[in-house]
Short mmCIF file of C-alpha atoms and ligand atoms in Angstrom, two decimals:
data_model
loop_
_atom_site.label_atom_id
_atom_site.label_comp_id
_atom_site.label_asym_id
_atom_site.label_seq_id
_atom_site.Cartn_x
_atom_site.Cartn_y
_atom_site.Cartn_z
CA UNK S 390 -5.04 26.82 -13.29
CA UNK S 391 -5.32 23.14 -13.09
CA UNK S 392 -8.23 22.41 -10.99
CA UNK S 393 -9.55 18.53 -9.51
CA UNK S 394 -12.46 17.79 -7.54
CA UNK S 395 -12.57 14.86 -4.65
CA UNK S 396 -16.50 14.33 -4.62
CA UNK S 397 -17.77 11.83 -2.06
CA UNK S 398 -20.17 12.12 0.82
CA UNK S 399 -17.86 12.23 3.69
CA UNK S 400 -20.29 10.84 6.34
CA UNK S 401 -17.93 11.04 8.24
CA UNK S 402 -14.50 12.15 6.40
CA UNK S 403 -11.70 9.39 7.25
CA UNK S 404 -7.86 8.62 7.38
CA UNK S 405 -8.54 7.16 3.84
CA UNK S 406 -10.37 10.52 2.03
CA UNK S 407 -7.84 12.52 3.63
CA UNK S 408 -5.29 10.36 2.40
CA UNK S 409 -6.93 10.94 -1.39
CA UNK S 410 -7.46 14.80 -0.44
CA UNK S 411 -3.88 14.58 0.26
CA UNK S 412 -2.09 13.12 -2.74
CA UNK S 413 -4.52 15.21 -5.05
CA UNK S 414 -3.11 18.72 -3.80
CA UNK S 415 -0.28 17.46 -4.56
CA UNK S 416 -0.86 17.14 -8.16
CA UNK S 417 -3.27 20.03 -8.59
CA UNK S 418 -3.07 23.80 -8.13
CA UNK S 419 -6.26 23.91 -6.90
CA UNK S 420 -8.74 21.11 -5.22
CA UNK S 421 -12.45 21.19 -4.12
CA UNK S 422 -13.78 18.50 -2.04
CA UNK S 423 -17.31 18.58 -3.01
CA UNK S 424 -19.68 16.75 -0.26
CA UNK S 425 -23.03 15.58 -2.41
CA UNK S 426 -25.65 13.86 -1.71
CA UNK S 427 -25.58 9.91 -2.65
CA UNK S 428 -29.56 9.28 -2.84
CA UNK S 429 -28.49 5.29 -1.87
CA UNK S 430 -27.32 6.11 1.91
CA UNK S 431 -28.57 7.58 4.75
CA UNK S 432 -26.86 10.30 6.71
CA UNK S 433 -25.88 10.36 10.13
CA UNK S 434 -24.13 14.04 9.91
CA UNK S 435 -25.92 16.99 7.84
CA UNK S 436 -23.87 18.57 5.20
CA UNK S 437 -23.05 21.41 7.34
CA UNK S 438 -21.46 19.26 9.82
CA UNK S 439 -18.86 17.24 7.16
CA UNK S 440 -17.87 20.41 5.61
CA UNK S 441 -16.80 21.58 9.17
CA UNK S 442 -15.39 17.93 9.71
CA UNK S 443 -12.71 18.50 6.43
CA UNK S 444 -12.84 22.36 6.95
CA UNK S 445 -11.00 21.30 9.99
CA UNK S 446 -8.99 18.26 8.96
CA UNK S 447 -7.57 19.72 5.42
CA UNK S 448 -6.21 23.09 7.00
CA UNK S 449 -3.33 22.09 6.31
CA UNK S 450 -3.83 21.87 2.31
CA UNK S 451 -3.61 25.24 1.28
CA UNK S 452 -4.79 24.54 -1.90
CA UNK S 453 -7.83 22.52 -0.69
CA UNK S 454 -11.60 24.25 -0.71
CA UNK S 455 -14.80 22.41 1.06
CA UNK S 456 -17.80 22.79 -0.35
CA UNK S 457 -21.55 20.83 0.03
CA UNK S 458 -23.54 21.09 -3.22
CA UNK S 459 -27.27 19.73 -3.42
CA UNK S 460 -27.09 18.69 -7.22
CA UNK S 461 -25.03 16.49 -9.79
CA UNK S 462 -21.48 16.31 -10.19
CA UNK S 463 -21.16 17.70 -13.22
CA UNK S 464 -23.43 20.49 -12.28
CA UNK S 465 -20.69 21.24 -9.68
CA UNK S 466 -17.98 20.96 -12.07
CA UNK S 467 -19.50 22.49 -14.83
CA UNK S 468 -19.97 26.10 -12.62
CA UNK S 469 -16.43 25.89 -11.43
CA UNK S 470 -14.68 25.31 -14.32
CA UNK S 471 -13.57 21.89 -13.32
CA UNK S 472 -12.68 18.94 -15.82
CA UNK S 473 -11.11 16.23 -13.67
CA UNK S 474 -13.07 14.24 -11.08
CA UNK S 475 -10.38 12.18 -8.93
CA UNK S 476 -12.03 9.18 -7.15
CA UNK S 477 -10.51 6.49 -5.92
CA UNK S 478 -10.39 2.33 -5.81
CA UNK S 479 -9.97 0.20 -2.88
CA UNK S 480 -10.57 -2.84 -4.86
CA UNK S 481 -12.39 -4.54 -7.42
CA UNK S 482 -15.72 -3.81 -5.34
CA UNK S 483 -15.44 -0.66 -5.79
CA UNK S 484 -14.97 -0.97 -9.71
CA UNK S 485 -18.41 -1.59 -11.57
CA UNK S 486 -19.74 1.09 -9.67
CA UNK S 487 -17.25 3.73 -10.03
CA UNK S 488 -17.01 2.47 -13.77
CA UNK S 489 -20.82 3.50 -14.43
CA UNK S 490 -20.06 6.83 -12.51
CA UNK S 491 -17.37 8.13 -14.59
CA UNK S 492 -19.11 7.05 -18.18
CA UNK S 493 -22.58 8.53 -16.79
CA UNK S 494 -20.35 12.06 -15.65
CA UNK S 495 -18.30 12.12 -18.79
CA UNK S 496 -21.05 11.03 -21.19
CA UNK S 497 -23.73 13.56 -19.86
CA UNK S 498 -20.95 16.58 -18.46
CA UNK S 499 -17.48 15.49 -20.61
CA UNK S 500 -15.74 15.69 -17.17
CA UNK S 501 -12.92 12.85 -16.99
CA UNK S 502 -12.60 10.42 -13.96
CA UNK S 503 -8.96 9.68 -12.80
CA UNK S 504 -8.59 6.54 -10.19
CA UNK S 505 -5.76 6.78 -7.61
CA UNK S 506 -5.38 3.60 -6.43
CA UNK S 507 -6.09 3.44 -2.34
CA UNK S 508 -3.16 3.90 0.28
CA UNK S 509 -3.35 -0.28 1.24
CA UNK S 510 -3.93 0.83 4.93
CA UNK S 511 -7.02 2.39 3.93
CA UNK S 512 -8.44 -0.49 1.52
CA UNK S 513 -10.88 -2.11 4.19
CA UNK S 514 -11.95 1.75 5.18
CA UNK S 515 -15.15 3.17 4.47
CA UNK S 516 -17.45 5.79 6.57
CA UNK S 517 -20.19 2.87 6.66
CA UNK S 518 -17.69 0.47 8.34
CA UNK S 519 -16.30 3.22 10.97
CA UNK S 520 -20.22 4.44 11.56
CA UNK S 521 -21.15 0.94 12.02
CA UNK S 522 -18.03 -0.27 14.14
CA UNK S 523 -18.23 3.26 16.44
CA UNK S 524 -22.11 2.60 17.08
CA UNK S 525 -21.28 -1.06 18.72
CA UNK S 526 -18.81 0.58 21.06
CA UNK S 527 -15.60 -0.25 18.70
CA UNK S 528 -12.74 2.22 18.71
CA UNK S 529 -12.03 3.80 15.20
CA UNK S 530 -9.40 6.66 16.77
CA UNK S 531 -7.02 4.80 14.38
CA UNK S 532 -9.63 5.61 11.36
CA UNK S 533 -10.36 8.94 11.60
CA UNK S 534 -8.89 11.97 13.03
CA UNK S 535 -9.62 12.64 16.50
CA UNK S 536 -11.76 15.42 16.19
CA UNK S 537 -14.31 13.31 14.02
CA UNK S 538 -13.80 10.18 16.54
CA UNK S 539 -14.91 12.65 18.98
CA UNK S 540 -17.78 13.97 17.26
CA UNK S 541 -19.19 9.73 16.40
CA UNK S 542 -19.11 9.25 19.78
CA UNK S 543 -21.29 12.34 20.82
CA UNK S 544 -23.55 11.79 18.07
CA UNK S 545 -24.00 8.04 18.10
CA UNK S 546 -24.64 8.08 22.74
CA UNK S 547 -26.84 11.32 21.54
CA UNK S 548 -29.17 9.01 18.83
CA UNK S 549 -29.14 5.96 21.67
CA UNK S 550 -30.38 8.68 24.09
CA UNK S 551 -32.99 9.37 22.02
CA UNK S 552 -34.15 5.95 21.22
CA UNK S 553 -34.12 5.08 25.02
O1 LIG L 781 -18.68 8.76 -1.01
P1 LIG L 781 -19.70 8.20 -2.00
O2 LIG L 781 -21.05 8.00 -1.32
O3 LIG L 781 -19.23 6.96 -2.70
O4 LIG L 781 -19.86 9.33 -3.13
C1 LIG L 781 -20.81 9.18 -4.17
C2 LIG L 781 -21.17 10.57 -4.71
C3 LIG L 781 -21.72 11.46 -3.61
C4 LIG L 781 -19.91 11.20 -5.30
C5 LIG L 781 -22.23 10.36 -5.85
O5 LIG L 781 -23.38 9.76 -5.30
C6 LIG L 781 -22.59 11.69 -6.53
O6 LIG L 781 -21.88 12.14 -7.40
N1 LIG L 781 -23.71 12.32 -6.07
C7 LIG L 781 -24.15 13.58 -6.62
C8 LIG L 781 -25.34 13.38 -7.56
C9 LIG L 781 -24.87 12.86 -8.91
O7 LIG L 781 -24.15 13.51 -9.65
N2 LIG L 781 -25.31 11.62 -9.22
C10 LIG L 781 -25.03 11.00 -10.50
C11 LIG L 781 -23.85 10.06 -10.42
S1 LIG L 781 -23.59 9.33 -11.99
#
């Protein structure tokens, strides 16, 4: 069984992960998208919530498993048997970054990184940009699938309620 993991932390999941999720089940028998903490950002869902948020937009995969894991990567992949780590690059921004990621994972767990280069509508997209654009009043229907545009917009009036 040749087995891949998308890792990321999907706050929220857009038209560019699902994009990734997308290609990789095709290439794979079996994918897990792994939602982990990154200790740099600050959430705006809990992990519950983005599993539910690709639960619901990766049904269609049938080869596609969602999973939240409170630990390192190659903890993850270690316990599930998993060797390949597929990431991917939007542009040269992303490189140093993703660079140290995949010598610290295969240095300290021997899992390999593969890069799929971004879909080019997706290389300006990121969950920061959406979070940031959708909390202004900007539309990002066209970013992310509607059930996730629907849940920004609940949670971001529900946090200005709150600060009123
Ligand atoms: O979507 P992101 O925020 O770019 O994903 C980064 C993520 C969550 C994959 C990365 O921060 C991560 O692997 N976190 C789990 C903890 C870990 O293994 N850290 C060491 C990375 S070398």
């Amino acid at each position: 069984m040749r087995r891949a993991v998308c890792p990321g932390s999907f706050d929220p999941v857009t038209n560019g992960h699902l994009d990734i999720i997308g290609r990789t089940s095709a290439l794979y028998d079996e994918v897990a998208v792994a939602v982990l903490i990154n200790s740099s950002k600050d959430g705006l869902f809990s992990l519950d919530e983005r599993v539910e948020m690709l639960r619901e937009t990766t049904a269609e995969f049938p080869n596609v498993v969602v999973e939240s894991f409170q630990g390192l990567l190659v903890d993850f992949c270690r316990e599930r048997e998993i060797a390949v780590v597929i990431k991917s690059l939007r542009s040269v921004s992303d490189f140093d970054y993703e660079l140290q990621m995949a010598q610290m994972n295969h240095g300290q767990g021997g899992v390999e990184t593969l890069f799929l280069a971004t879909n080019p509508l997706y290389s300006f997209l990121s969950s920061s940009l959406v979070k940031e654009f959708a909390k202004y009043g900007g539309d990002v229907s066209a970013l992310v699938p509607e059930s996730v545009s629907r849940r920004l917009v609940e949670r971001l009036a529900h946090e200005r309620n709150e600060h009123d």
